Amino acid sequence: MADDIRPLPQPGILDIAAYVPGKAGAAGSHAVKLSANESPLGASPKAVAAFRAASEHLEIYPEGSSNLLRTALSDVHGVAAERIVCGNGSGDLLHLLAQCYLGEGDEAVMNRYGFSVYPIITKAAGASIVMVEETDYTADVDLLLAAVTPKTKIVWLANPNNPTGTYLSDAEVRRLHAGLRPDILLVIDSAYAEYVTAADYSVGLDLATQASNVVMVRTLSKMGLAAARVGWMVGPAAVIDAINRIRGPFNVNLPGQLAGAAAVRDTEFTARLKAHNAQWRDWITQELDSNHMHVVPSQGNFVMVLFPDAEHAQLAFDTLMERGLVVREIGNSYGIPHGLRISIGSEQAMRGVVGILKALVQIA
Ligand SMILES: *Cc1c(COP(=O)(O)O)cnc(C)c1O
């Protein structure tokens, strides 16, 4: 029997490059991880307690619709629980959206330096991704609209965007939506919503509750619960219905549901994280932005630092790594080889990064 006959994935699957997560330090090292936009203040103590309590019930299937978590989200964000679906991280929901609304011959549009998960899930659904140029590392509404064709089914927009930290104002997002045909789904991925301080920003909840072709996707990963894998989404009843038909029947585990609900209700902790982030994001931006390094103004819990060239970025990455500070390279996965993405960490970590990079510039 020919042994080259074997199960084959669908066409295109093997052309997809797997997502590259931010590096961690060497096992057992005391490296500080600034490569995955995690919370520098841990998780809400109330979420930790809820997670522990879940350990008493590990033999029981969780309630399948994440009702308890959706109720907490409904209470805190003022949106009907029926219009919410929860997921095993927001990555779960993004995959489901692609599976539901994209197929062979379809196109999804995204900005060039948008989140690197979008091309993966688009191609996994058999569709093609259309990459659109940006202006100053920011999504450009006119260019996005110009890229729409009769085949377009989804527009992916991370707002604020990862890895650039840039954002579109509420008015710009509405202009984008107004320019799309009603059969095109606009996915607003507000993964960093809690960290935004810009007054003209909107998380997208109004559009997601009022329009028939907009969803807003959120996550608790950047708010201290990355390990628990909790995401959520708000959208039109018809989209919520479609997702509920195909999602895993128990897609959010019990510890995730309980910890997630406690974290959502702990608005004091959320405010503390936001205040810490704003303080040190402003500080590192001011300290590093100079003739030698450009810090792109960020609304997330990270900054993108641009160096004169890829060699300088590599030198900075290696030097930080040697000193136990692990940041995110964005050459291969994002096509920005002269940039590094640095998560906002503790005061000590931020002072460490700034000290090392300033010293490097003086000797370079
Ligand atoms: C981190 C991130 C997510 C969240 O992923 P999870 O699966 O919820 O951990 C989604 N979108 C963007 C743009 C992100 O940066």
mmCIF file of N, CA and C in Angstrom, residues 237-326:
data_model
loop_
_atom_site.group_PDB
_atom_site.id
_atom_site.type_symbol
_atom_site.label_atom_id
_atom_site.label_comp_id
_atom_site.label_asym_id
_atom_site.label_seq_id
_atom_site.Cartn_x
_atom_site.Cartn_y
_atom_site.Cartn_z
ATOM 1 N N ALA A 237 -28.894 39.907 17.289
ATOM 2 C CA ALA A 237 -29.479 38.630 17.712
ATOM 3 C C ALA A 237 -29.176 37.517 16.706
ATOM 4 N N ALA A 238 -29.192 37.831 15.395
ATOM 5 C CA ALA A 238 -28.984 36.800 14.369
ATOM 6 C C ALA A 238 -27.549 36.254 14.416
ATOM 7 N N VAL A 239 -26.589 37.109 14.703
ATOM 8 C CA VAL A 239 -25.191 36.662 14.783
ATOM 9 C C VAL A 239 -25.001 35.826 16.049
ATOM 10 N N ILE A 240 -25.560 36.294 17.147
ATOM 11 C CA ILE A 240 -25.457 35.564 18.416
ATOM 12 C C ILE A 240 -26.062 34.166 18.246
ATOM 13 N N ASP A 241 -27.199 34.099 17.569
ATOM 14 C CA ASP A 241 -27.861 32.814 17.317
ATOM 15 C C ASP A 241 -26.950 31.889 16.512
ATOM 16 N N ALA A 242 -26.327 32.414 15.456
ATOM 17 C CA ALA A 242 -25.460 31.574 14.613
ATOM 18 C C ALA A 242 -24.274 31.039 15.420
ATOM 19 N N ILE A 243 -23.657 31.898 16.207
ATOM 20 C CA ILE A 243 -22.486 31.482 16.997
ATOM 21 C C ILE A 243 -22.901 30.423 18.024
ATOM 22 N N ASN A 244 -24.061 30.628 18.653
ATOM 23 C CA ASN A 244 -24.526 29.663 19.655
ATOM 24 C C ASN A 244 -24.788 28.278 19.068
ATOM 25 N N ARG A 245 -25.094 28.234 17.755
ATOM 26 C CA ARG A 245 -25.334 26.930 17.126
ATOM 27 C C ARG A 245 -24.061 26.121 16.934
ATOM 28 N N ILE A 246 -22.927 26.801 16.768
ATOM 29 C CA ILE A 246 -21.712 26.031 16.439
ATOM 30 C C ILE A 246 -20.636 26.053 17.519
ATOM 31 N N ARG A 247 -20.761 26.884 18.530
ATOM 32 C CA ARG A 247 -19.710 26.929 19.560
ATOM 33 C C ARG A 247 -19.679 25.624 20.337
ATOM 34 N N GLY A 248 -18.563 25.367 20.991
ATOM 35 C CA GLY A 248 -18.487 24.223 21.875
ATOM 36 C C GLY A 248 -19.557 24.373 22.944
ATOM 37 N N PRO A 249 -20.278 23.291 23.272
ATOM 38 C CA PRO A 249 -21.403 23.411 24.203
ATOM 39 C C PRO A 249 -20.985 23.828 25.621
ATOM 40 N N PHE A 250 -19.721 23.591 25.974
ATOM 41 C CA PHE A 250 -19.222 24.004 27.307
ATOM 42 C C PHE A 250 -17.929 24.790 27.101
ATOM 43 N N ASN A 251 -17.966 25.793 26.204
ATOM 44 C CA ASN A 251 -16.708 26.397 25.753
ATOM 45 C C ASN A 251 -16.012 27.269 26.782
ATOM 46 N N VAL A 252 -16.713 27.671 27.844
ATOM 47 C CA VAL A 252 -16.010 28.376 28.928
ATOM 48 C C VAL A 252 -16.047 27.476 30.159
ATOM 49 N N ASN A 253 -14.887 27.132 30.669
ATOM 50 C CA ASN A 253 -14.843 26.207 31.810
ATOM 51 C C ASN A 253 -15.333 26.883 33.092
ATOM 52 N N LEU A 254 -15.628 26.070 34.097
ATOM 53 C CA LEU A 254 -16.210 26.623 35.333
ATOM 54 C C LEU A 254 -15.293 27.632 36.028
ATOM 55 N N PRO A 255 -13.989 27.313 36.215
ATOM 56 C CA PRO A 255 -13.120 28.328 36.832
ATOM 57 C C PRO A 255 -13.125 29.643 36.038
ATOM 58 N N GLY A 256 -13.157 29.533 34.725
ATOM 59 C CA GLY A 256 -13.194 30.736 33.888
ATOM 60 C C GLY A 256 -14.476 31.529 34.088
ATOM 61 N N GLN A 257 -15.603 30.834 34.131
ATOM 62 C CA GLN A 257 -16.882 31.529 34.328
ATOM 63 C C GLN A 257 -16.932 32.237 35.677
ATOM 64 N N LEU A 258 -16.523 31.523 36.731
ATOM 65 C CA LEU A 258 -16.619 32.101 38.080
ATOM 66 C C LEU A 258 -15.615 33.238 38.270
ATOM 67 N N ALA A 259 -14.361 32.986 37.857
ATOM 68 C CA ALA A 259 -13.333 34.027 37.996
ATOM 69 C C ALA A 259 -13.673 35.206 37.096
ATOM 70 N N GLY A 260 -14.174 34.907 35.895
ATOM 71 C CA GLY A 260 -14.537 35.964 34.953
ATOM 72 C C GLY A 260 -15.620 36.873 35.526
ATOM 73 N N ALA A 261 -16.663 36.266 36.071
ATOM 74 C CA ALA A 261 -17.762 37.065 36.627
ATOM 75 C C ALA A 261 -17.264 37.935 37.782
ATOM 76 N N ALA A 262 -16.410 37.356 38.639
ATOM 77 C CA ALA A 262 -15.886 38.133 39.777
ATOM 78 C C ALA A 262 -15.002 39.274 39.275
ATOM 79 N N ALA A 263 -14.208 39.001 38.249
ATOM 80 C CA ALA A 263 -13.319 40.041 37.711
ATOM 81 C C ALA A 263 -14.129 41.177 37.086
ATOM 82 N N VAL A 264 -15.165 40.817 36.346
ATOM 83 C CA VAL A 264 -15.992 41.828 35.693
ATOM 84 C C VAL A 264 -16.634 42.739 36.748
ATOM 85 N N ARG A 265 -17.091 42.122 37.854
ATOM 86 C CA ARG A 265 -17.760 42.917 38.897
ATOM 87 C C ARG A 265 -16.773 43.727 39.734
ATOM 88 N N ASP A 266 -15.488 43.365 39.680
ATOM 89 C CA ASP A 266 -14.490 44.082 40.496
ATOM 90 C C ASP A 266 -13.993 45.315 39.735
ATOM 91 N N THR A 267 -14.880 46.286 39.595
ATOM 92 C CA THR A 267 -14.558 47.467 38.789
ATOM 93 C C THR A 267 -13.456 48.311 39.451
ATOM 94 N N GLU A 268 -13.304 48.144 40.753
ATOM 95 C CA GLU A 268 -12.253 48.876 41.464
ATOM 96 C C GLU A 268 -10.877 48.391 40.991
ATOM 97 N N PHE A 269 -10.749 47.064 40.848
ATOM 98 C CA PHE A 269 -9.486 46.497 40.375
ATOM 99 C C PHE A 269 -9.219 46.932 38.932
ATOM 100 N N THR A 270 -10.260 46.905 38.116
ATOM 101 C CA THR A 270 -10.123 47.353 36.721
ATOM 102 C C THR A 270 -9.610 48.784 36.679
ATOM 103 N N ALA A 271 -10.153 49.636 37.543
ATOM 104 C CA ALA A 271 -9.748 51.043 37.575
ATOM 105 C C ALA A 271 -8.286 51.179 38.017
ATOM 106 N N ARG A 272 -7.886 50.310 38.942
ATOM 107 C CA ARG A 272 -6.499 50.357 39.435
ATOM 108 C C ARG A 272 -5.524 49.990 38.310
ATOM 109 N N LEU A 273 -5.876 48.936 37.564
ATOM 110 C CA LEU A 273 -5.031 48.516 36.432
ATOM 111 C C LEU A 273 -4.936 49.642 35.396
ATOM 112 N N LYS A 274 -6.070 50.241 35.112
ATOM 113 C CA LYS A 274 -6.100 51.307 34.106
ATOM 114 C C LYS A 274 -5.232 52.490 34.530
ATOM 115 N N ALA A 275 -5.327 52.860 35.812
ATOM 116 C CA ALA A 275 -4.560 54.010 36.306
ATOM 117 C C ALA A 275 -3.057 53.708 36.282
ATOM 118 N N HIS A 276 -2.686 52.510 36.711
ATOM 119 C CA HIS A 276 -1.265 52.120 36.674
ATOM 120 C C HIS A 276 -0.758 52.183 35.236
ATOM 121 N N ASN A 277 -1.565 51.625 34.346
ATOM 122 C CA ASN A 277 -1.163 51.549 32.938
ATOM 123 C C ASN A 277 -0.989 52.940 32.334
ATOM 124 N N ALA A 278 -1.968 53.820 32.598
ATOM 125 C CA ALA A 278 -1.908 55.160 32.009
ATOM 126 C C ALA A 278 -0.660 55.903 32.495
ATOM 127 N N GLN A 279 -0.383 55.757 33.803
ATOM 128 C CA GLN A 279 0.773 56.447 34.377
ATOM 129 C C GLN A 279 2.068 56.003 33.715
ATOM 130 N N TRP A 280 2.284 54.686 33.599
ATOM 131 C CA TRP A 280 3.575 54.193 33.104
ATOM 132 C C TRP A 280 3.639 54.171 31.590
ATOM 133 N N ARG A 281 2.489 54.117 30.943
ATOM 134 C CA ARG A 281 2.479 54.243 29.470
ATOM 135 C C ARG A 281 2.896 55.665 29.085
ATOM 136 N N ASP A 282 2.350 56.649 29.782
ATOM 137 C CA ASP A 282 2.758 58.042 29.529
ATOM 138 C C ASP A 282 4.240 58.220 29.802
ATOM 139 N N TRP A 283 4.678 57.655 30.920
ATOM 140 C CA TRP A 283 6.068 57.850 31.344
ATOM 141 C C TRP A 283 7.045 57.249 30.341
ATOM 142 N N ILE A 284 6.851 56.006 29.964
ATOM 143 C CA ILE A 284 7.812 55.353 29.064
ATOM 144 C C ILE A 284 7.768 56.025 27.683
ATOM 145 N N THR A 285 6.593 56.504 27.281
ATOM 146 C CA THR A 285 6.472 57.192 25.992
ATOM 147 C C THR A 285 7.324 58.458 25.999
ATOM 148 N N GLN A 286 7.199 59.238 27.079
ATOM 149 C CA GLN A 286 7.968 60.476 27.192
ATOM 150 C C GLN A 286 9.462 60.218 27.279
ATOM 151 N N GLU A 287 9.824 59.220 28.082
ATOM 152 C CA GLU A 287 11.244 58.957 28.328
ATOM 153 C C GLU A 287 11.955 58.466 27.078
ATOM 154 N N LEU A 288 11.280 57.629 26.297
ATOM 155 C CA LEU A 288 11.975 56.963 25.179
ATOM 156 C C LEU A 288 11.863 57.707 23.857
ATOM 157 N N ASP A 289 10.808 58.492 23.689
ATOM 158 C CA ASP A 289 10.617 59.148 22.399
ATOM 159 C C ASP A 289 11.706 60.210 22.242
ATOM 160 N N SER A 290 12.539 60.062 21.226
ATOM 161 C CA SER A 290 13.712 60.921 21.076
ATOM 162 C C SER A 290 14.165 60.856 19.625
ATOM 163 N N ASN A 291 15.347 61.388 19.359
ATOM 164 C CA ASN A 291 15.886 61.301 17.998
ATOM 165 C C ASN A 291 16.189 59.864 17.606
ATOM 166 N N HIS A 292 16.428 59.030 18.610
ATOM 167 C CA HIS A 292 16.902 57.674 18.316
ATOM 168 C C HIS A 292 15.797 56.633 18.301
ATOM 169 N N MET A 293 14.735 56.908 19.022
ATOM 170 C CA MET A 293 13.648 55.941 19.119
ATOM 171 C C MET A 293 12.338 56.708 19.010
ATOM 172 N N HIS A 294 11.406 56.137 18.276
ATOM 173 C CA HIS A 294 10.088 56.761 18.237
ATOM 174 C C HIS A 294 9.098 55.836 18.944
ATOM 175 N N VAL A 295 8.378 56.391 19.906
ATOM 176 C CA VAL A 295 7.335 55.612 20.562
ATOM 177 C C VAL A 295 6.003 56.024 19.934
ATOM 178 N N VAL A 296 5.343 55.078 19.299
ATOM 179 C CA VAL A 296 4.055 55.373 18.680
ATOM 180 C C VAL A 296 3.033 55.547 19.810
ATOM 181 N N PRO A 297 2.325 56.667 19.845
ATOM 182 C CA PRO A 297 1.361 56.898 20.932
ATOM 183 C C PRO A 297 0.372 55.730 21.019
ATOM 184 N N SER A 298 0.238 55.162 22.224
ATOM 185 C CA SER A 298 -0.551 53.943 22.391
ATOM 186 C C SER A 298 -1.749 54.163 23.293
ATOM 187 N N GLN A 299 -2.843 53.473 22.986
ATOM 188 C CA GLN A 299 -4.013 53.439 23.860
ATOM 189 C C GLN A 299 -4.152 52.066 24.519
ATOM 190 N N GLY A 300 -3.173 51.187 24.317
ATOM 191 C CA GLY A 300 -3.244 49.852 24.901
ATOM 192 C C GLY A 300 -2.411 49.727 26.166
ATOM 193 N N ASN A 301 -2.127 48.498 26.573
ATOM 194 C CA ASN A 301 -1.263 48.286 27.741
ATOM 195 C C ASN A 301 0.134 47.860 27.283
ATOM 196 N N PHE A 302 0.585 48.513 26.227
ATOM 197 C CA PHE A 302 1.891 48.238 25.620
ATOM 198 C C PHE A 302 2.241 49.447 24.766
ATOM 199 N N VAL A 303 3.520 49.562 24.412
ATOM 200 C CA VAL A 303 3.903 50.575 23.426
ATOM 201 C C VAL A 303 4.732 49.915 22.337
ATOM 202 N N MET A 304 4.622 50.435 21.122
ATOM 203 C CA MET A 304 5.490 50.008 20.042
ATOM 204 C C MET A 304 6.587 51.050 19.905
ATOM 205 N N VAL A 305 7.832 50.570 20.028
ATOM 206 C CA VAL A 305 8.987 51.456 19.916
ATOM 207 C C VAL A 305 9.659 51.189 18.573
ATOM 208 N N LEU A 306 9.885 52.245 17.801
ATOM 209 C CA LEU A 306 10.525 52.105 16.492
ATOM 210 C C LEU A 306 11.968 52.594 16.570
ATOM 211 N N PHE A 307 12.885 51.760 16.076
ATOM 212 C CA PHE A 307 14.313 52.077 16.080
ATOM 213 C C PHE A 307 14.721 52.489 14.663
ATOM 214 N N PRO A 308 15.943 53.043 14.502
ATOM 215 C CA PRO A 308 16.341 53.484 13.160
ATOM 216 C C PRO A 308 16.322 52.340 12.142
ATOM 217 N N ASP A 309 16.638 51.130 12.554
ATOM 218 C CA ASP A 309 16.625 50.002 11.617
ATOM 219 C C ASP A 309 16.490 48.683 12.393
ATOM 220 N N ALA A 310 16.406 47.590 11.638
ATOM 221 C CA ALA A 310 16.192 46.273 12.244
ATOM 222 C C ALA A 310 17.361 45.867 13.151
ATOM 223 N N GLU A 311 18.589 46.280 12.788
ATOM 224 C CA GLU A 311 19.756 45.906 13.598
ATOM 225 C C GLU A 311 19.668 46.538 14.991
ATOM 226 N N HIS A 312 19.271 47.815 15.030
ATOM 227 C CA HIS A 312 19.124 48.479 16.335
ATOM 228 C C HIS A 312 18.028 47.809 17.170
ATOM 229 N N ALA A 313 16.954 47.422 16.508
ATOM 230 C CA ALA A 313 15.863 46.761 17.236
ATOM 231 C C ALA A 313 16.346 45.420 17.793
ATOM 232 N N GLN A 314 17.113 44.702 17.006
ATOM 233 C CA GLN A 314 17.635 43.409 17.440
ATOM 234 C C GLN A 314 18.583 43.591 18.625
ATOM 235 N N LEU A 315 19.462 44.598 18.513
ATOM 236 C CA LEU A 315 20.408 44.877 19.602
ATOM 237 C C LEU A 315 19.642 45.216 20.890
ATOM 238 N N ALA A 316 18.607 46.025 20.746
ATOM 239 C CA ALA A 316 17.800 46.399 21.912
ATOM 240 C C ALA A 316 17.118 45.165 22.497
ATOM 241 N N PHE A 317 16.550 44.326 21.626
ATOM 242 C CA PHE A 317 15.880 43.103 22.095
ATOM 243 C C PHE A 317 16.866 42.217 22.856
ATOM 244 N N ASP A 318 18.048 41.987 22.247
ATOM 245 C CA ASP A 318 19.028 41.092 22.863
ATOM 246 C C ASP A 318 19.522 41.652 24.205
ATOM 247 N N THR A 319 19.767 42.957 24.237
ATOM 248 C CA THR A 319 20.289 43.559 25.465
ATOM 249 C C THR A 319 19.253 43.482 26.588
ATOM 250 N N LEU A 320 17.998 43.775 26.249
ATOM 251 C CA LEU A 320 16.934 43.681 27.254
ATOM 252 C C LEU A 320 16.813 42.235 27.747
ATOM 253 N N MET A 321 16.877 41.286 26.803
ATOM 254 C CA MET A 321 16.768 39.867 27.146
ATOM 255 C C MET A 321 17.882 39.449 28.104
ATOM 256 N N GLU A 322 19.124 39.887 27.799
ATOM 257 C CA GLU A 322 20.262 39.563 28.679
ATOM 258 C C GLU A 322 20.035 40.084 30.091
ATOM 259 N N ARG A 323 19.320 41.196 30.180
ATOM 260 C CA ARG A 323 19.084 41.793 31.492
ATOM 261 C C ARG A 323 17.770 41.312 32.097
ATOM 262 N N GLY A 324 17.194 40.280 31.524
ATOM 263 C CA GLY A 324 16.012 39.672 32.127
ATOM 264 C C GLY A 324 14.701 40.364 31.806
ATOM 265 N N LEU A 325 14.677 41.169 30.745
ATOM 266 C CA LEU A 325 13.440 41.846 30.357
ATOM 267 C C LEU A 325 13.061 41.363 28.962
ATOM 268 N N VAL A 326 11.985 40.570 28.903
ATOM 269 C CA VAL A 326 11.602 39.910 27.653
ATOM 270 C C VAL A 326 10.511 40.724 26.961
#
